[in-house]
Tab-separated table of C-alpha atoms in Angstrom:
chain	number	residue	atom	x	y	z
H	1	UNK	CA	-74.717	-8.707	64.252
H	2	UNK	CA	-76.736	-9.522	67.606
H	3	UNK	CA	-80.015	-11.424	66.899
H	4	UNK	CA	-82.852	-9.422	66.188
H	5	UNK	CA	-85.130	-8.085	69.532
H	6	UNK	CA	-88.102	-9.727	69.743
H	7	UNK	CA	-91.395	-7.952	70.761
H	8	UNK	CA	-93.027	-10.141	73.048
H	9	UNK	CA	-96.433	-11.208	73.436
H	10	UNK	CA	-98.614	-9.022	75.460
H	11	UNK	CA	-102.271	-9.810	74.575
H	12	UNK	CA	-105.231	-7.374	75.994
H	13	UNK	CA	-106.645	-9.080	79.514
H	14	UNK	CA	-109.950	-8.968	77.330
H	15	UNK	CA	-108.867	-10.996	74.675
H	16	UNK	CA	-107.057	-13.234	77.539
H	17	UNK	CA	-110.046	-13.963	79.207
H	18	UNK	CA	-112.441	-13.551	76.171
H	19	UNK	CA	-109.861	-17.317	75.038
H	20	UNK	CA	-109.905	-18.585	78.356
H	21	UNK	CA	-114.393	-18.515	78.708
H	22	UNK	CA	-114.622	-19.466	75.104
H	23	UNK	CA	-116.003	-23.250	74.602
H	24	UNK	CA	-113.600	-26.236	74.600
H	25	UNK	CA	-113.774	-26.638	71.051
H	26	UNK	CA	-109.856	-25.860	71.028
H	27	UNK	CA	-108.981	-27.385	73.551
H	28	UNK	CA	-106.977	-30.662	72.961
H	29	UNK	CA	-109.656	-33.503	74.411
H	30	UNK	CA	-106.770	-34.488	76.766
H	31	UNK	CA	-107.187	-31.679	78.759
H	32	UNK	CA	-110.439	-30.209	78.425
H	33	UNK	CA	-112.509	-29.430	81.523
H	34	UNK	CA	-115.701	-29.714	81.324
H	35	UNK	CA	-118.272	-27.947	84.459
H	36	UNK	CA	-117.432	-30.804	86.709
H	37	UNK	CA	-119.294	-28.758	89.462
H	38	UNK	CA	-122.371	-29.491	87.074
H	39	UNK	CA	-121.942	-33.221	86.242
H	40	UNK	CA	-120.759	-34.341	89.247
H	41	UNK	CA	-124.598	-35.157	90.866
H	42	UNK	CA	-123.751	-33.204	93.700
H	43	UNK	CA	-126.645	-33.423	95.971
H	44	UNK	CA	-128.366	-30.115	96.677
H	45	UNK	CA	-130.044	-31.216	99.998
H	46	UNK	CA	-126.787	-30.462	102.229
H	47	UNK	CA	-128.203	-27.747	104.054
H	48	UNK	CA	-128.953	-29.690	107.190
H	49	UNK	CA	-127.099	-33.035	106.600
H	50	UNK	CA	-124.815	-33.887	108.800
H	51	UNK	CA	-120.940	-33.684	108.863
H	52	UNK	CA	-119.577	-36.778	107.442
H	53	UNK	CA	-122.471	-38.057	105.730
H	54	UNK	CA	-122.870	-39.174	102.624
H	55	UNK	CA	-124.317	-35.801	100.594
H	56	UNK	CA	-121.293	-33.625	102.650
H	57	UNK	CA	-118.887	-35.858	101.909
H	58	UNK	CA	-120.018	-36.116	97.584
H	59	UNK	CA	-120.265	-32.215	97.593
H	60	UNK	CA	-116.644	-32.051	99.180
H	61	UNK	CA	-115.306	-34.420	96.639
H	62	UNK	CA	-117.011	-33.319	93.303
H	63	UNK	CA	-115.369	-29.549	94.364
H	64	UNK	CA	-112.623	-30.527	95.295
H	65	UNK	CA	-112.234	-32.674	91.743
H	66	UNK	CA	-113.771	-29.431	89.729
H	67	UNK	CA	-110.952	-27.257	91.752
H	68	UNK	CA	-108.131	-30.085	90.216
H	69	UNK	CA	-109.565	-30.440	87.093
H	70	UNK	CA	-108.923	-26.478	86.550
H	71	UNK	CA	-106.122	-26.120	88.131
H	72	UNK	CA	-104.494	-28.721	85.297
H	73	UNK	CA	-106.582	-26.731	82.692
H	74	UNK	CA	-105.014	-23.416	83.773
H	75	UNK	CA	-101.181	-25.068	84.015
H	76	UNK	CA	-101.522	-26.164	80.572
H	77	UNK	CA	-102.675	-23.382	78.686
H	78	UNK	CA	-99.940	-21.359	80.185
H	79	UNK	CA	-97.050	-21.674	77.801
H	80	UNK	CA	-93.919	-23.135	79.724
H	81	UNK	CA	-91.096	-22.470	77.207
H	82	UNK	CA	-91.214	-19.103	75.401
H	83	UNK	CA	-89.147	-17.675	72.931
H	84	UNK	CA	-86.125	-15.506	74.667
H	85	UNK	CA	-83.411	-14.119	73.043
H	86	UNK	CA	-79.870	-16.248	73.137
H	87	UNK	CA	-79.605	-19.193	73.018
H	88	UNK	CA	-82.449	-20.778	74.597
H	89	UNK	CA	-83.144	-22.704	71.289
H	90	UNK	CA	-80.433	-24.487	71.046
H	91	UNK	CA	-80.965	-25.115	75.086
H	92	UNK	CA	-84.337	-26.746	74.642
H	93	UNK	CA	-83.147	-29.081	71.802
H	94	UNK	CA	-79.964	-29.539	73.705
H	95	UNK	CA	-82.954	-30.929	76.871
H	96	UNK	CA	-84.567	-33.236	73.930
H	97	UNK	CA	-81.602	-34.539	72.986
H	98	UNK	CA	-80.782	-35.290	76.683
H	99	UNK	CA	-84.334	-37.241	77.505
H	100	UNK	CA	-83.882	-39.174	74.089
H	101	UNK	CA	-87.602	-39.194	73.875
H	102	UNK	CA	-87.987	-37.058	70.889
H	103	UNK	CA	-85.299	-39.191	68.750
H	104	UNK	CA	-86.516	-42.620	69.989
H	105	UNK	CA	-90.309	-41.795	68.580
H	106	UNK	CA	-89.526	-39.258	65.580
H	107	UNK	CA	-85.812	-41.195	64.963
H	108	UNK	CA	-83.240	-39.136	63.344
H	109	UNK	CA	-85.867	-37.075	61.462
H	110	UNK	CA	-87.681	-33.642	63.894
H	111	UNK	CA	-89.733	-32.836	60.976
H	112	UNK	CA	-93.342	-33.699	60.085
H	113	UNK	CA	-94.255	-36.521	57.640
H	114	UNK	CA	-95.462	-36.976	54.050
H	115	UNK	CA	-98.729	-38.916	53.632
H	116	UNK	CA	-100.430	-39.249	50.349
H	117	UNK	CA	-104.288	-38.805	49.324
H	118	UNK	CA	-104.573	-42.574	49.360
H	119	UNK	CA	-102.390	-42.973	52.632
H	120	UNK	CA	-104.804	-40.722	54.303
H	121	UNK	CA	-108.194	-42.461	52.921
H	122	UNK	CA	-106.778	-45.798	53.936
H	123	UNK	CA	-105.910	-44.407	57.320
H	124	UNK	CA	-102.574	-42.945	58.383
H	125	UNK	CA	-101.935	-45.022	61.243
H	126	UNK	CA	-101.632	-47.707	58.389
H	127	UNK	CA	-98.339	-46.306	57.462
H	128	UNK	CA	-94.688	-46.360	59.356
H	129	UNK	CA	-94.432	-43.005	60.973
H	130	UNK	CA	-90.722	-42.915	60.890
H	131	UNK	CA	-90.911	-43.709	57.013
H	132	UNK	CA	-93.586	-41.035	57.039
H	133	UNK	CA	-90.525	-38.562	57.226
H	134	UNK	CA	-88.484	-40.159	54.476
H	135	UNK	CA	-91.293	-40.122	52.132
H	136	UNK	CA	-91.222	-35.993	53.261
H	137	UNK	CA	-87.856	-35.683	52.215
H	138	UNK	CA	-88.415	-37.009	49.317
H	139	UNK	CA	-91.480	-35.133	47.769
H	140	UNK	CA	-89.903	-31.716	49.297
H	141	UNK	CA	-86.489	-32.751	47.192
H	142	UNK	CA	-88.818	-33.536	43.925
H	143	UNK	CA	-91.058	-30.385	44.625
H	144	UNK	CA	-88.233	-27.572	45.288
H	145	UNK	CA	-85.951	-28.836	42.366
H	146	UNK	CA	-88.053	-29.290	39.304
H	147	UNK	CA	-86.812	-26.313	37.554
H	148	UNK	CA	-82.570	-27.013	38.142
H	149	UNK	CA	-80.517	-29.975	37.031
H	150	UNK	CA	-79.683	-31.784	40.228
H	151	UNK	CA	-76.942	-33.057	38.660
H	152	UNK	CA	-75.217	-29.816	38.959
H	153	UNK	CA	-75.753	-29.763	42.821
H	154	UNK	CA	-72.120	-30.133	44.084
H	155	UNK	CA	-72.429	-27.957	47.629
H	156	UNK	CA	-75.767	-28.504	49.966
H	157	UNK	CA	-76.566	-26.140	53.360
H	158	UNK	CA	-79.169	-27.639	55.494
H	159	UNK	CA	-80.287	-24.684	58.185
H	160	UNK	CA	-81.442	-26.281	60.968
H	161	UNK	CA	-80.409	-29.574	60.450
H	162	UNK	CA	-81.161	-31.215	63.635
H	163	UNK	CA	-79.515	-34.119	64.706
H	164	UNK	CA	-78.866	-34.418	60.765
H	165	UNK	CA	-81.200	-37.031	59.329
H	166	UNK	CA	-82.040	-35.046	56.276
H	167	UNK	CA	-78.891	-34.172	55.465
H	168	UNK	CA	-77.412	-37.631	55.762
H	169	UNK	CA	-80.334	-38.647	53.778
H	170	UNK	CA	-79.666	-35.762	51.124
H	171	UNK	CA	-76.063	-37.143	50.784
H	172	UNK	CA	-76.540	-40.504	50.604
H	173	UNK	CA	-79.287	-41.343	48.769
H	174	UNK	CA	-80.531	-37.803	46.820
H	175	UNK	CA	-77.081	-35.987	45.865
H	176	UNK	CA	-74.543	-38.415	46.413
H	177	UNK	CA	-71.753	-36.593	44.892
H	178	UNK	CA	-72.502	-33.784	46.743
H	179	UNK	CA	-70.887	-32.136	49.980
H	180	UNK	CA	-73.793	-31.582	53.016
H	181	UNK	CA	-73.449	-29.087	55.262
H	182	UNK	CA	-76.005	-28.767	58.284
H	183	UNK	CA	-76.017	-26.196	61.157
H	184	UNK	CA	-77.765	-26.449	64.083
H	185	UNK	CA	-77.612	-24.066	66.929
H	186	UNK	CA	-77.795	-26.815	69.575
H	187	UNK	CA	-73.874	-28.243	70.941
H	188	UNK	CA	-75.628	-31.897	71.289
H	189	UNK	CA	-77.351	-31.811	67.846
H	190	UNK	CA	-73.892	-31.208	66.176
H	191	UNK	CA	-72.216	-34.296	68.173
H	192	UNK	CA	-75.127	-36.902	67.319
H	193	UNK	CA	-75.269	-35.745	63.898
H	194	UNK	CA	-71.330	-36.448	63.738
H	195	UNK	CA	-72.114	-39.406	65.632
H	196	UNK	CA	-74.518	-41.049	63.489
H	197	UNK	CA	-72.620	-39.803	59.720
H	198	UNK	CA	-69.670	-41.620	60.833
H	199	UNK	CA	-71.204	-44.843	62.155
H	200	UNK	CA	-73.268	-44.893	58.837
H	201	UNK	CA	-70.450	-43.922	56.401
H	202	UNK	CA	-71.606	-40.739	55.501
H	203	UNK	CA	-68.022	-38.569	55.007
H	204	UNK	CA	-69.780	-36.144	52.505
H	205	UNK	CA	-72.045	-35.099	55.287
H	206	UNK	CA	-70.619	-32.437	58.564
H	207	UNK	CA	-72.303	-30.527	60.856
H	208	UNK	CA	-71.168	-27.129	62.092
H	209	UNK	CA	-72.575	-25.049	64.686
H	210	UNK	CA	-74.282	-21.895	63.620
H	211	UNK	CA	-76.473	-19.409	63.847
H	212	UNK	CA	-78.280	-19.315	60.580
H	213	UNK	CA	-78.933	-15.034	60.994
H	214	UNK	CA	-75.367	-14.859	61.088
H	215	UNK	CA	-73.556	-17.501	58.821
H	216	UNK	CA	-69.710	-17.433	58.593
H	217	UNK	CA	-69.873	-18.361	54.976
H	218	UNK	CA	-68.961	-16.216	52.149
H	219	UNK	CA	-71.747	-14.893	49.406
H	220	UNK	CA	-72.103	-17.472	46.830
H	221	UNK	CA	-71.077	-20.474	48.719
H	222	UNK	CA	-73.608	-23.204	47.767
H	223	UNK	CA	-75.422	-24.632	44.934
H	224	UNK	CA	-78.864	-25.307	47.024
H	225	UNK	CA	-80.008	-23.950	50.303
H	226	UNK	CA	-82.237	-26.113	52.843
H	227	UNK	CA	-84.357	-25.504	55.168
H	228	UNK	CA	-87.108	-27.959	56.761
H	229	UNK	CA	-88.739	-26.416	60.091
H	230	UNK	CA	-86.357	-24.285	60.695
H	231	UNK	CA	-87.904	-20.740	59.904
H	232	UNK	CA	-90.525	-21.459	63.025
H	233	UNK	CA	-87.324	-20.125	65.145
H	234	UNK	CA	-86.101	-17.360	63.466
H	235	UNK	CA	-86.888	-14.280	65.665
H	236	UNK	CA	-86.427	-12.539	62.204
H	237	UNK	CA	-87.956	-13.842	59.164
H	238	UNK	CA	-86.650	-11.365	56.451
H	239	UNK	CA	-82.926	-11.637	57.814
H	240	UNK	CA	-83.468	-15.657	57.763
H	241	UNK	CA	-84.438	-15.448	54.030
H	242	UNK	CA	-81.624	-12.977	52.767
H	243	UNK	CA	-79.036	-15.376	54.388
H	244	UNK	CA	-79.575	-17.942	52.958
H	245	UNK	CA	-80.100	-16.392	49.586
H	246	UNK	CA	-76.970	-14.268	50.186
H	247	UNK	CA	-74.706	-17.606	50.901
H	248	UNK	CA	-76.357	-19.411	47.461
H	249	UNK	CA	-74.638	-19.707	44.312
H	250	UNK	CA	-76.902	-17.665	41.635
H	251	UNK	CA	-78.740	-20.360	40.015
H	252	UNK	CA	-78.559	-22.122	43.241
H	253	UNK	CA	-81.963	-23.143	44.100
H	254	UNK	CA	-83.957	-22.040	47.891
H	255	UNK	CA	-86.165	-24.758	49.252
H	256	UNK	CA	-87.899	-23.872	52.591
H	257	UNK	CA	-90.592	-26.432	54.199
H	258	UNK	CA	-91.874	-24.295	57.162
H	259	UNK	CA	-95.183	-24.023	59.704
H	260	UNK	CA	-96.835	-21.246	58.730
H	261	UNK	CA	-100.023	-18.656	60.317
H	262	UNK	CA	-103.130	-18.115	58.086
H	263	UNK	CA	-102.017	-14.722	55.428
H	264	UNK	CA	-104.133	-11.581	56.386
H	265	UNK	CA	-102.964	-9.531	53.745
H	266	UNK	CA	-105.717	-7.624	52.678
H	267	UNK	CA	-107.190	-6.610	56.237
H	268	UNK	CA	-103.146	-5.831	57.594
H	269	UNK	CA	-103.828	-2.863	54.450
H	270	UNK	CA	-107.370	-2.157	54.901
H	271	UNK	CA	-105.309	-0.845	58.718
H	272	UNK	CA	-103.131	0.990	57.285
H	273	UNK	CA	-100.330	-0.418	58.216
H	274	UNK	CA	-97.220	-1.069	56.123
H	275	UNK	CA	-97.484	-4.458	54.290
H	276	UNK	CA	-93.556	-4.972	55.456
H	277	UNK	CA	-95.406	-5.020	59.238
H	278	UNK	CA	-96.330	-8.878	57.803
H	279	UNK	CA	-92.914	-10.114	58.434
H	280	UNK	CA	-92.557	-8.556	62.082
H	281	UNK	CA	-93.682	-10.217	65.330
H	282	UNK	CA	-96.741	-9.483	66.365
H	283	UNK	CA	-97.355	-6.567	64.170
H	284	UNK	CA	-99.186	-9.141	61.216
H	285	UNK	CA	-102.226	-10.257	63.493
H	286	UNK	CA	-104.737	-7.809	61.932
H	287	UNK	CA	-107.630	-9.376	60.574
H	288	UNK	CA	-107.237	-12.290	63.568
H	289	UNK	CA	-109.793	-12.942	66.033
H	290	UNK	CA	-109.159	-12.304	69.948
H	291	UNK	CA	-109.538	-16.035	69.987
H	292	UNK	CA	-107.317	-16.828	67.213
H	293	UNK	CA	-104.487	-14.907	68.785
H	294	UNK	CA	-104.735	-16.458	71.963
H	295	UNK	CA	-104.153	-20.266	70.470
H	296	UNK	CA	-101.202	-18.534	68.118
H	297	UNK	CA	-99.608	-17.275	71.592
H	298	UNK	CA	-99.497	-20.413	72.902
H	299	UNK	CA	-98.463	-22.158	69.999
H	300	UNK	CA	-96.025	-19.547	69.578
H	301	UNK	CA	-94.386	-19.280	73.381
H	302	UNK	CA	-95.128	-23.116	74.120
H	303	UNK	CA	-92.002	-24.653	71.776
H	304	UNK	CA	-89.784	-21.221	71.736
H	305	UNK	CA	-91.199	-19.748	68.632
H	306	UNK	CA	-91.033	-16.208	68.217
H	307	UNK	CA	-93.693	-15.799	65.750
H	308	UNK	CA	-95.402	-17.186	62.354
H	309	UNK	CA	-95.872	-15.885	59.299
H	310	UNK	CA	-97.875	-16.860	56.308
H	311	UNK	CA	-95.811	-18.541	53.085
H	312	UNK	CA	-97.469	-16.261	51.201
H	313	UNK	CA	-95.293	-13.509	53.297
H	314	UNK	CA	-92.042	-15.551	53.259
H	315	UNK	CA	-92.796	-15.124	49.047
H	316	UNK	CA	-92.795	-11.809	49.669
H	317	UNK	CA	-89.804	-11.534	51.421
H	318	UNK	CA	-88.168	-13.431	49.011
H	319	UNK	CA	-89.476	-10.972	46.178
H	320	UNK	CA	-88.234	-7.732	48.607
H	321	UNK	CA	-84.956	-8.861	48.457
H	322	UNK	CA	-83.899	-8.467	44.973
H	323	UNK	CA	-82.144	-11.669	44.783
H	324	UNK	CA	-84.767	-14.355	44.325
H	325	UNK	CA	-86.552	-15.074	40.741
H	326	UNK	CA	-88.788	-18.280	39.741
H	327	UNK	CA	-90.477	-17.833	43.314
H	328	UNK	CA	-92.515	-21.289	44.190
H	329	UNK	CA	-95.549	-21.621	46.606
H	330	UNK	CA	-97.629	-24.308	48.192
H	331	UNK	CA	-99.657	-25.199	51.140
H	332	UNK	CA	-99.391	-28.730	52.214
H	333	UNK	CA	-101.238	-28.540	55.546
H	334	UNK	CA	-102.999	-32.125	54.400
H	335	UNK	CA	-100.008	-34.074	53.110
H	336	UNK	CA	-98.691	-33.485	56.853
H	337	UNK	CA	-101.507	-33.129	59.041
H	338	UNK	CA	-101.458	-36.828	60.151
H	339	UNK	CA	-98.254	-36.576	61.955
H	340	UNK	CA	-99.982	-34.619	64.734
H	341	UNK	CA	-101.682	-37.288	65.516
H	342	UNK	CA	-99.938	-40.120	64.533
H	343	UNK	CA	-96.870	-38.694	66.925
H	344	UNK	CA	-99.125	-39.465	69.836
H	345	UNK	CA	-100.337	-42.774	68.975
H	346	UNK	CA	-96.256	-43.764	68.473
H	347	UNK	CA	-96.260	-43.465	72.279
H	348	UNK	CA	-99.248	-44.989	72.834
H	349	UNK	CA	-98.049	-48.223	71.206
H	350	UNK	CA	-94.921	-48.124	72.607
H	351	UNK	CA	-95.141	-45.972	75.953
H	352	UNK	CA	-92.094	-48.093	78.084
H	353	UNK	CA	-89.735	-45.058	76.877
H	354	UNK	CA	-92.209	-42.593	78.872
H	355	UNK	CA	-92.902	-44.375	81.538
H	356	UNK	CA	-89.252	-45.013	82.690
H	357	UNK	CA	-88.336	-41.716	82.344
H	358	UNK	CA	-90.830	-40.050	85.616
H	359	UNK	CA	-88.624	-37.030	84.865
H	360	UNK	CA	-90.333	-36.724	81.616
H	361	UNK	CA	-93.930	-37.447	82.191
H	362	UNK	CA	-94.898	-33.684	82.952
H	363	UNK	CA	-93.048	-32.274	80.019
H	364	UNK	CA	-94.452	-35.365	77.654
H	365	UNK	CA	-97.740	-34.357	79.121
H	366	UNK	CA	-97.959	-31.091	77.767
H	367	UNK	CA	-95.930	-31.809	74.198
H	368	UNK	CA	-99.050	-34.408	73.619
H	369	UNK	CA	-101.724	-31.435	74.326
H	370	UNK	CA	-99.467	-28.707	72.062
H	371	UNK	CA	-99.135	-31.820	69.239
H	372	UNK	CA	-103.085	-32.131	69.175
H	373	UNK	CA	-103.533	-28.047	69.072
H	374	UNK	CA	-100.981	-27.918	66.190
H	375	UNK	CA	-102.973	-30.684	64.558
H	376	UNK	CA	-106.452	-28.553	65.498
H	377	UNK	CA	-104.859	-25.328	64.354
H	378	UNK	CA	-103.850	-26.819	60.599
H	379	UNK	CA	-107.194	-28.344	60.184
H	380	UNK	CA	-109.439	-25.072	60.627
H	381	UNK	CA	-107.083	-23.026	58.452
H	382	UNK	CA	-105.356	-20.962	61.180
H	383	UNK	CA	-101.587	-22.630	60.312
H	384	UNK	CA	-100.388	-23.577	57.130
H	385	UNK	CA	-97.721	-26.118	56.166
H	386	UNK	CA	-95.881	-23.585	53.774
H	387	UNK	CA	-93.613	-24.641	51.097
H	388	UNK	CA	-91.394	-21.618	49.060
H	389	UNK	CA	-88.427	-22.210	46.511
H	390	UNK	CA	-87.008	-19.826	44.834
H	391	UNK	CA	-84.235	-19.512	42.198
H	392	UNK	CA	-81.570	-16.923	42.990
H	393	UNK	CA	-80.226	-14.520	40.355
């Protein structure tokens, strides 16, 4: 079946302008503008100086700086790579890939990290950020499988598997007697992941690609379904759940690990509306500020995501569809909210991959402002770090 429509964006030009006058309090410090006209001294006595003096020639230059300075302001809070229907996901990975700036920093691992209470009081950039990731793996194995016997687990699916460092991982070290299989929708992800399991001697892990609203697999297929930031994609969140849950073994076990939007439950029925609207783009943003929806545009269109929901929804969902029992919630916003951060400051230590790549600067530019938004956004409580497991019946 084709991929789901999406309904695009199309915020009011009120609320547009209402987010675009609103203080700088969300915008990443990078980029924010403050009145340079103001606090540039300009002299105010350049009525009857002169051309080429010195008061003409400061008032030029402070305008002509406030004029740059918003220029840049207005280039970066315009999203650059919104969600279209095809396959312009897998085309954007398939561009990371290519710069090999995203897998030199993150290494074979495109998911956020794990840091403890006592990581974070002793300072995350005290930790490895690469282990960071590992540490993830581990804690979302231990958290989504606490009510099966792993030793059971014979067949894995990883959705989304990027360039397949989790399910190399998974095979290896977590379910060794197991067969991993990650998809990816992305033609380069599929050849490093096959790439890397061979040259690390990992033949119970292959990658196939796959779009995971439309798997080729048969119902029942697996014993455990995962899926670690891949549900920010899905241009259809209720198809993205059933699949999986269709192509898992009953008694298989669901784990998803997924960015998630604040749940407005209660004023999405105060509307009227239908509480299924809560799983559809753009129809779940009662209850949000003009404000708030303008920063969830942009965090939606920047990296090609269709829309959020709340893990409280994708619970839902997973109740809806009659197959799911033993359903399994959690927020974990603060075990991941350093890697934000701590994503930038990898570069920052070790910026000669940037810098000899000129191609990238521009595009490293604005994935640096989106990183500290997402990192703004999870700390006032408008995105969530959802985790949902489910057993299926």
């Amino acid at each position: 079946m084709p991929t789901p429509r999406l309904v695009r964006s199309r915020l009011s030009s009120r609320a547009r302008t209402h987010a675009h006058a609103s203080s700088n309090k969300h915008t990443p410090a990078s980029v924010a503008v403050p009145n340079l006209a103001a606090s540039a001294a300009v002299p105010t006595n350049t009525q009857n100086a002169p051309l080429g003096s010195p008061a003409i020639v400061a008032a030029g230059s402070a305008a002509a700086i406030a004029a740059a300075g918003l220029a840049v302001k207005r280039v970066l809070d315009t999203p650059a790579r919104e969600y279209k229907e095809g396959a312009q996901v897998g085309k954007e990975y398939d561009a990371w890939h290519d710069e090999g700036i995203l897998e030199y920093y993150w290494g074979e691992h495109i998911h956020l990290g794990y840091y403890s209470d006592e990581e974070r009081a002793e300072g995350y950039k005290k930790k490895d950020f690469k282990q960071a990731k590992y540490d993830f793996i581990d804690e979302m194995f231990h958290w989504g499988t606490q009510p099966i016997d792993t030793s059971n687990v014979k067949t894995v699916l990883d959705v989304g598997c990027g360039i397949g460092g989790t399910s190399r991982y998974l095979a290896k070290k977590l379910l060794p007697n197991a067969t991993v299989t990650g998809i990816t929708i992305s033609e380069k992800q599929v050849e490093r992941a096959t790439q890397l399991a061979k040259g690390q001697d990992v033949p119970n892990a292959k990658f196939e690609l796959m779009d995971a609203l439309n798997m080729e697999y048969p119902d029942n297929s697996f014993d455990m379904v995962w899926a670690c930031e891949s549900g920010e994609h899905m241009p259809d969140k209720t198809k993205y759940v059933n699949e999986m849950l269709r192509v898992l073994k009953p008694g298989g076990r669901l784990i998803i690990a997924t960015w998630c939007q604040r749940d407005n439950l209660d004023a999405l029925k105060a509307s009227g509306a239908s509480e299924e609207a809560m799983a559809n783009a753009y129809e779940n943003l009662v209850g949000f500020t003009d404000e708030e929806k303008s920063r969830l545009d942009f965090l939606y269109r920047e990296w090609a995501h269709p829309y959020f929901i709340s893990y409280e929804e994708y619970a839902r969902v997973c109740e809806r569809s009659g197959m799911a029992t033993d359903i399994t919630t959690d927020d974990w916003a603060q075990q991941t909210i350093p890697s934000w951060r701590h994503s930038v400051w990898a570069g920052v230590y070790d910026p000669w991959t940037v810098f000899s790549r000129p191609r990238a600067w521009y595009r490293t530019l604005r994935d640096i402002v989106t990183l500290e938004r997402m990192h703004r956004a999870f700390s006032d409580g408008l995105l969530t770090y959802g985790m949902i497991s489910c057993t299926k019946k």
